[in-house]
GROMACS .gro file of C-alpha atoms in nm:
model
  343
    1MET     CA    1 -10.892  14.579  12.681
    2ASN     CA    2 -10.859  14.572  12.297
    3ASP     CA    3 -10.738  14.890  12.185
    4GLY     CA    4 -10.698  14.782  11.826
    5ALA     CA    5 -11.063  14.740  11.766
    6ILE     CA    6 -11.182  14.921  11.451
    7PRO     CA    7 -11.371  15.271  11.520
    8VAL     CA    8 -11.733  15.252  11.424
    9THR     CA    9 -11.928  15.602  11.369
   10LEU     CA   10 -12.311  15.540  11.347
   11LEU     CA   11 -12.477  15.809  11.146
   12THR     CA   12 -12.853  15.854  11.237
   13GLY     CA   13 -13.112  16.090  11.164
   14PHE     CA   14 -13.492  16.105  11.106
   15LEU     CA   15 -13.672  16.050  10.750
   16GLY     CA   16 -13.579  16.316  10.528
   17SER     CA   17 -13.316  16.478  10.716
   18GLY     CA   18 -13.042  16.493  10.474
   19LYS     CA   19 -12.826  16.153  10.540
   20THR     CA   20 -12.789  16.050  10.171
   21THR     CA   21 -12.724  16.394  10.054
   22LEU     CA   22 -12.448  16.434  10.326
   23LEU     CA   23 -12.264  16.062  10.255
   24ASN     CA   24 -12.258  16.176   9.874
   25ARG     CA   25 -12.029  16.490  10.007
   26LEU     CA   26 -11.848  16.259  10.243
   27LEU     CA   27 -11.747  15.960  10.036
   28PRO     CA   28 -11.518  16.117   9.791
   29GLN     CA   29 -11.290  16.296  10.061
   30PRO     CA   30 -10.947  16.178  10.154
   31ALA     CA   31 -11.053  16.103  10.514
   32MET     CA   32 -11.273  15.821  10.407
   33GLY     CA   33 -11.007  15.626  10.257
   34ARG     CA   34 -10.981  15.290  10.391
   35CYS     CA   35 -11.320  15.328  10.561
   36ALA     CA   36 -11.617  15.072  10.497
   37VAL     CA   37 -11.954  15.251  10.476
   38VAL     CA   38 -12.246  15.028  10.549
   39ILE     CA   39 -12.562  15.152  10.377
   40ASN     CA   40 -12.923  15.036  10.392
   41GLU     CA   41 -12.995  15.070  10.020
   42LEU     CA   42 -12.647  15.077   9.816
   43GLY     CA   43 -12.818  15.199   9.508
   44SER     CA   44 -13.001  15.499   9.663
   45ILE     CA   45 -12.663  15.683   9.731
   46GLY     CA   46 -12.591  15.734   9.372
   47LEU     CA   47 -12.217  15.642   9.355
   48ASP     CA   48 -12.174  15.600   8.985
   49HIS     CA   49 -11.944  15.915   8.939
   50LEU     CA   50 -11.722  15.796   9.222
   51LEU     CA   51 -11.682  15.424   9.150
   52VAL     CA   52 -11.357  15.277   9.060
   53GLY     CA   53 -11.541  14.943   8.928
   54ALA     CA   54 -11.763  14.697   9.082
   55MET     CA   55 -11.626  14.424   9.305
   56ARG     CA   56 -11.723  14.059   9.259
   57ASP     CA   57 -12.097  14.110   9.320
   58ASP     CA   58 -12.337  14.398   9.342
   59THR     CA   59 -12.319  14.424   9.727
   60ILE     CA   60 -11.991  14.610   9.752
   61ALA     CA   61 -11.868  14.940   9.553
   62LEU     CA   62 -11.508  15.045   9.542
   63LEU     CA   63 -11.432  15.424   9.534
   64GLU     CA   64 -11.136  15.597   9.387
   65ASN     CA   65 -11.020  15.711   9.739
   66GLY     CA   66 -11.020  15.374   9.846
   67CYS     CA   67 -11.354  15.366  10.043
   68LEU     CA   68 -11.565  15.067  10.028
   69CYS     CA   69 -11.943  15.112  10.016
   70CYS     CA   70 -12.171  14.799  10.126
   71GLY     CA   71 -12.564  14.734  10.136
   72VAL     CA   72 -12.708  14.555  10.411
   73ARG     CA   73 -12.832  14.214  10.321
   74ASP     CA   74 -12.879  13.960  10.589
   75GLY     CA   75 -12.881  14.206  10.878
   76LEU     CA   76 -12.636  14.481  11.015
   77ALA     CA   77 -12.406  14.247  11.239
   78GLU     CA   78 -12.388  13.991  10.953
   79THR     CA   79 -12.285  14.227  10.691
   80VAL     CA   80 -12.033  14.385  10.886
   81ALA     CA   81 -11.893  14.020  10.976
   82THR     CA   82 -11.927  13.926  10.651
   83LEU     CA   83 -11.681  14.237  10.550
   84PHE     CA   84 -11.418  14.126  10.803
   85GLU     CA   85 -11.422  13.779  10.649
   86ARG     CA   86 -11.363  13.917  10.313
   87ARG     CA   87 -11.098  14.160  10.418
   88GLU     CA   88 -10.912  13.864  10.602
   89ARG     CA   89 -10.924  13.661  10.273
   90ASN     CA   90 -10.798  13.981  10.098
   91GLU     CA   91 -11.118  13.992   9.867
   92ILE     CA   92 -11.149  14.356   9.973
   93PRO     CA   93 -10.897  14.612  10.051
   94PRO     CA   94 -10.832  14.655  10.437
   95PHE     CA   95 -11.052  14.903  10.582
   96GLU     CA   96 -10.958  15.068  10.909
   97ARG     CA   97 -11.292  15.219  11.027
   98LEU     CA   98 -11.645  15.157  10.969
   99LEU     CA   99 -11.945  15.414  10.924
  100ILE     CA  100 -12.280  15.294  10.929
  101GLU     CA  101 -12.600  15.471  10.827
  102THR     CA  102 -12.933  15.365  11.006
  103THR     CA  103 -13.265  15.386  10.876
  104GLY     CA  104 -13.459  15.732  10.951
  105LEU     CA  105 -13.700  15.531  11.188
  106ALA     CA  106 -13.439  15.341  11.389
  107ARG     CA  107 -13.346  15.391  11.754
  108PRO     CA  108 -12.971  15.406  11.762
  109GLY     CA  109 -12.957  15.216  12.106
  110PRO     CA  110 -13.069  14.893  11.956
  111VAL     CA  111 -12.864  14.918  11.643
  112ILE     CA  112 -12.562  14.986  11.850
  113SER     CA  113 -12.613  14.701  12.094
  114LEU     CA  114 -12.675  14.479  11.809
  115LEU     CA  115 -12.366  14.561  11.646
  116LEU     CA  116 -12.106  14.559  11.940
  117GLY     CA  117 -12.289  14.265  12.136
  118ASP     CA  118 -12.256  14.006  11.836
  119GLU     CA  119 -12.018  13.766  11.927
  120ALA     CA  120 -11.871  13.728  11.569
  121LEU     CA  121 -11.765  14.099  11.604
  122GLU     CA  122 -11.631  14.079  11.962
  123GLY     CA  123 -11.308  14.264  11.995
  124ARG     CA  124 -11.346  14.361  11.630
  125VAL     CA  125 -11.522  14.698  11.658
  126ARG     CA  126 -11.581  14.967  11.905
  127LEU     CA  127 -11.790  15.262  11.920
  128ASP     CA  128 -11.632  15.599  11.800
  129GLY     CA  129 -11.930  15.824  11.803
  130VAL     CA  130 -12.297  15.858  11.707
  131VAL     CA  131 -12.398  16.156  11.469
  132ALA     CA  132 -12.732  16.270  11.401
  133THR     CA  133 -12.890  16.473  11.124
  134VAL     CA  134 -13.159  16.720  11.201
  135ASP     CA  135 -13.360  16.863  10.959
  136ALA     CA  136 -13.371  17.250  11.027
  137LYS     CA  137 -13.708  17.306  10.873
  138HIS     CA  138 -13.895  16.995  11.031
  139GLY     CA  139 -13.697  16.891  11.330
  140ALA     CA  140 -13.888  17.057  11.609
  141ALA     CA  141 -14.180  16.884  11.474
  142GLN     CA  142 -14.013  16.578  11.443
  143LEU     CA  143 -13.885  16.616  11.815
  144SER     CA  144 -14.222  16.666  11.928
  145ARG     CA  145 -14.424  16.386  11.773
  146HIS     CA  146 -14.170  16.103  11.733
  147GLU     CA  147 -13.984  15.880  11.996
  148GLU     CA  148 -13.733  15.771  11.727
  149SER     CA  149 -13.615  16.150  11.661
  150ARG     CA  150 -13.575  16.203  12.031
  151GLN     CA  151 -13.344  15.912  12.077
  152GLN     CA  152 -13.153  16.004  11.787
  153VAL     CA  153 -13.084  16.341  11.920
  154ALA     CA  154 -13.056  16.266  12.271
  155VAL     CA  155 -12.755  16.012  12.226
  156ALA     CA  156 -12.564  16.173  11.960
  157ASP     CA  157 -12.202  16.325  12.003
  158ARG     CA  158 -12.240  16.541  11.681
  159LEU     CA  159 -12.551  16.728  11.581
  160LEU     CA  160 -12.555  16.812  11.230
  161LEU     CA  161 -12.832  17.056  11.122
  162THR     CA  162 -12.916  17.033  10.771
  163LYS     CA  163 -13.142  17.258  10.540
  164ALA     CA  164 -13.061  17.542  10.758
  165ASP     CA  165 -13.079  17.790  10.467
  166LEU     CA  166 -13.470  17.735  10.440
  167VAL     CA  167 -13.551  17.864  10.776
  168ASP     CA  168 -13.525  18.205  10.930
  169ASP     CA  169 -13.323  18.287  11.221
  170THR     CA  170 -13.589  18.261  11.471
  171THR     CA  171 -13.699  17.911  11.368
  172LEU     CA  172 -13.318  17.795  11.359
  173ALA     CA  173 -13.255  17.958  11.729
  174GLU     CA  174 -13.598  17.786  11.860
  175LEU     CA  175 -13.461  17.454  11.727
  176GLU     CA  176 -13.124  17.479  11.860
  177ALA     CA  177 -13.250  17.558  12.199
  178ALA     CA  178 -13.438  17.238  12.200
  179LEU     CA  179 -13.167  17.044  12.095
  180ALA     CA  180 -12.959  17.167  12.369
  181ALA     CA  181 -13.238  17.102  12.594
  182LEU     CA  182 -13.255  16.757  12.494
  183ASN     CA  183 -12.863  16.710  12.453
  184PRO     CA  184 -12.646  16.978  12.622
  185SER     CA  185 -12.320  16.816  12.536
  186ALA     CA  186 -12.335  16.787  12.172
  187PRO     CA  187 -12.202  17.034  11.949
  188HIS     CA  188 -12.404  17.163  11.659
  189ILE     CA  189 -12.283  17.189  11.306
  190ALA     CA  190 -12.467  17.358  11.027
  191VAL     CA  191 -12.451  17.166  10.707
  192HIS     CA  192 -12.531  17.354  10.372
  193ASP     CA  193 -12.629  17.105  10.081
  194GLY     CA  194 -12.453  16.788  10.247
  195GLU     CA  195 -12.089  16.984  10.261
  196LEU     CA  196 -11.926  16.884  10.591
  197ASP     CA  197 -11.543  16.796  10.671
  198ALA     CA  198 -11.540  16.436  10.721
  199ALA     CA  199 -11.288  16.509  11.005
  200GLN     CA  200 -11.548  16.695  11.231
  201ILE     CA  201 -11.759  16.357  11.278
  202LEU     CA  202 -11.442  16.102  11.288
  203ASP     CA  203 -11.223  16.019  11.558
  204ILE     CA  204 -11.477  16.140  11.823
  205LEU     CA  205 -11.259  15.951  12.091
  206THR     CA  206 -10.980  16.148  12.129
  207PRO     CA  207 -10.896  16.355  12.453
  208ARG     CA  208 -10.973  16.694  12.288
  209ALA     CA  209 -11.327  16.564  12.147
  210LEU     CA  210 -11.443  16.439  12.489
  211ARG     CA  211 -11.442  16.770  12.643
  212PRO     CA  212 -11.805  16.863  12.534
  213TRP     CA  213 -11.965  16.560  12.729
  214LEU     CA  214 -11.751  16.566  13.036
  215ARG     CA  215 -11.954  16.827  13.217
  216ALA     CA  216 -11.946  16.697  13.580
  217GLN     CA  217 -11.965  16.949  13.869
  218PRO     CA  218 -11.619  17.010  14.068
  219ALA     CA  219 -11.552  16.705  14.259
  220SER     CA  220 -11.551  16.878  14.588
  221GLN     CA  221 -11.883  16.945  14.548
  222PRO     CA  222 -12.106  16.689  14.785
  223PHE     CA  223 -12.362  16.456  14.627
  224LEU     CA  224 -12.703  16.572  14.739
  225ARG     CA  225 -12.975  16.319  14.746
  226GLY     CA  226 -13.241  16.415  14.513
  227ALA     CA  227 -13.018  16.677  14.321
  228ALA     CA  228 -13.193  16.793  13.991
  229THR     CA  229 -13.086  16.624  13.697
  230THR     CA  230 -13.094  16.796  13.329
  231ARG     CA  231 -13.466  16.800  13.270
  232HIS     CA  232 -13.530  16.871  12.897
  233ALA     CA  233 -13.815  17.027  12.694
  234HIS     CA  234 -13.923  16.642  12.657
  235PRO     CA  235 -13.935  16.535  13.021
  236ASP     CA  236 -13.906  16.173  12.935
  237ILE     CA  237 -13.545  16.212  12.857
  238ALA     CA  238 -13.291  16.334  13.115
  239SER     CA  239 -12.903  16.317  13.135
  240PHE     CA  240 -12.683  16.350  13.442
  241CYS     CA  241 -12.334  16.316  13.510
  242ILE     CA  242 -12.184  16.138  13.836
  243SER     CA  243 -11.813  16.191  13.894
  244TYR     CA  244 -11.582  16.061  14.157
  245ALA     CA  245 -11.261  16.222  14.284
  246GLU     CA  246 -11.070  15.921  14.403
  247PRO     CA  247 -10.960  15.664  14.175
  248LEU     CA  248 -11.171  15.345  14.132
  249PRO     CA  249 -11.156  14.967  14.146
  250MET     CA  250 -11.214  14.835  13.788
  251GLN     CA  251 -11.379  14.521  13.872
  252ALA     CA  252 -11.645  14.692  14.138
  253LEU     CA  253 -11.712  14.965  13.886
  254GLU     CA  254 -11.758  14.717  13.597
  255THR     CA  255 -11.982  14.511  13.781
  256ALA     CA  256 -12.191  14.800  13.899
  257LEU     CA  257 -12.260  14.938  13.547
  258THR     CA  258 -12.316  14.573  13.424
  259VAL     CA  259 -12.605  14.519  13.682
  260LEU     CA  260 -12.735  14.868  13.593
  261LEU     CA  261 -12.763  14.793  13.243
  262GLY     CA  262 -12.889  14.460  13.309
  263TYR     CA  263 -13.165  14.588  13.504
  264HIS     CA  264 -13.238  14.909  13.364
  265GLY     CA  265 -13.100  14.878  13.015
  266GLU     CA  266 -13.450  14.968  12.841
  267ARG     CA  267 -13.419  15.298  13.017
  268ILE     CA  268 -13.060  15.391  12.999
  269LEU     CA  269 -13.030  15.521  12.636
  270ARG     CA  270 -12.656  15.577  12.667
  271LEU     CA  271 -12.384  15.557  12.912
  272LYS     CA  272 -12.042  15.751  12.852
  273GLY     CA  273 -11.737  15.799  13.060
  274ILE     CA  274 -11.388  15.875  13.142
  275ALA     CA  275 -11.268  15.668  13.445
  276ASN     CA  276 -10.960  15.698  13.690
  277LEU     CA  277 -10.897  15.349  13.783
  278LEU     CA  278 -10.669  15.176  14.028
  279GLY     CA  279 -10.376  15.030  13.852
  280GLU     CA  280 -10.421  15.218  13.528
  281THR     CA  281 -10.190  15.489  13.436
  282ARG     CA  282 -10.420  15.598  13.159
  283PRO     CA  283 -10.775  15.703  13.146
  284VAL     CA  284 -11.035  15.444  13.024
  285VAL     CA  285 -11.326  15.530  12.838
  286LEU     CA  286 -11.638  15.333  12.912
  287HIS     CA  287 -11.936  15.290  12.670
  288GLY     CA  288 -12.271  15.145  12.758
  289VAL     CA  289 -12.617  15.115  12.556
  290GLN     CA  290 -12.903  14.967  12.669
  291GLN     CA  291 -12.810  14.605  12.813
  292TRP     CA  292 -12.451  14.610  12.682
  293LEU     CA  293 -12.139  14.750  12.848
  294HIS     CA  294 -11.880  14.719  12.595
  295GLU     CA  295 -11.513  14.667  12.600
  296PRO     CA  296 -11.332  14.972  12.777
  297LEU     CA  297 -11.061  15.169  12.588
  298ARG     CA  298 -10.743  15.325  12.711
  299LEU     CA  299 -10.677  15.676  12.616
  300ASP     CA  300 -10.319  15.812  12.561
  301ALA     CA  301 -10.396  16.117  12.771
  302TRP     CA  302 -10.672  16.301  12.972
  303PRO     CA  303 -10.875  16.550  12.785
  304ASP     CA  304 -10.807  16.831  13.091
  305ASP     CA  305 -10.650  16.867  13.402
  306ASP     CA  306 -10.928  16.711  13.584
  307ARG     CA  307 -10.863  16.355  13.689
  308ALA     CA  308 -11.206  16.250  13.842
  309THR     CA  309 -11.391  15.979  13.700
  310ARG     CA  310 -11.705  16.099  13.515
  311LEU     CA  311 -11.997  15.906  13.411
  312VAL     CA  312 -12.256  16.083  13.168
  313PHE     CA  313 -12.592  15.871  13.171
  314ILE     CA  314 -12.870  15.955  12.939
  315VAL     CA  315 -13.182  15.799  13.042
  316GLN     CA  316 -13.549  15.791  13.017
  317GLY     CA  317 -13.757  15.744  13.327
  318LEU     CA  318 -13.483  15.664  13.550
  319GLU     CA  319 -13.376  15.831  13.852
  320ALA     CA  320 -13.016  15.961  13.907
  321SER     CA  321 -13.031  15.848  14.284
  322VAL     CA  322 -13.111  15.473  14.144
  323VAL     CA  323 -12.774  15.489  13.935
  324GLU     CA  324 -12.580  15.639  14.228
  325GLN     CA  325 -12.686  15.410  14.500
  326THR     CA  326 -12.625  15.109  14.275
  327ILE     CA  327 -12.272  15.210  14.226
  328ALA     CA  328 -12.222  15.306  14.569
  329HIS     CA  329 -12.333  14.955  14.670
  330PHE     CA  330 -12.062  14.777  14.480
  331LEU     CA  331 -11.783  15.023  14.562
  332ARG     CA  332 -11.874  14.948  14.926
  333GLU     CA  333 -11.874  14.581  14.855
  334ALA     CA  334 -11.505  14.632  14.739
  335GLY     CA  335 -11.432  14.827  15.023
  336VAL     CA  336 -11.434  15.185  14.863
  337ASP     CA  337 -11.653  15.439  15.005
  338CYS     CA  338 -11.610  15.761  14.809
  339ALA     CA  339 -11.843  16.060  14.793
  340ALA     CA  340 -11.987  16.121  14.445
  341SER     CA  341 -12.103  16.454  14.281
  342ILE     CA  342 -12.372  16.490  14.044
  343GLY     CA  343 -12.433  16.741  13.796
   0.00000   0.00000   0.00000
């Protein structure tokens, strides 16, 4: 387990949802110092008033707080790998985190898989969180019409509601209800004219910040075959949380999750969980996106008093029973027969 990998924050959101305005407000903040920000079109951000000076070429800009801004040239993974190479050659300041802005029509799952599955970046980066901007005025219509928008919202750890001042309370309440149905665990944060404290979207993989998505039922409740998952206003996407009260063997669990992602990765938009593993003294965070199960990460402490393993799946057209049965099979193969709870 590589605990020293650089945390990556993915900033997503549909076209016109305010990502550029948000970045303009975030970049000058001290919390963004020693951060490399990868932007689709560097020139569209309008950084002239924040620049210390240009670097050797026009692909990287350096801000007065030490933040680096880089435009995507030869592909996202290649751009990030080049940043690491230039850092090692001392050509750019030693950044300690990454923030990546996607295009408005990008589905976040393939972007994350492409980045974290790249061989040149193996062990160098880890996913810290996914943040999605949602246009309060047009968000409901976009969710209804566009698969990309639904996936952006469904996999997010934070939902940033932009342009809320342009809608009435009823419209805003209806949108928030739709978002809560599609993603019940992500906090909603109102953003006015792009103003946001950067700390609200960084370091999501901390014990306190993990609490919202650890929504397992009490471990004492038995798993009922066919128990209802969380069905949303958009029934093609569902979420559920499977928990295990007893510590689990790492190899068996990792094999089960790898097989699940290998066979059903197109339908698993995201997997995230915290695990109590045999032989480990600390909780282990697990992340999976589509076909990739990413490097586990040890935390220093549990987010609450519950020591159960809790695995949250956000899926599209995949039944919870398939997931539970696959994990149970590999646990039995390892000589472990423990009851699961689903919620």
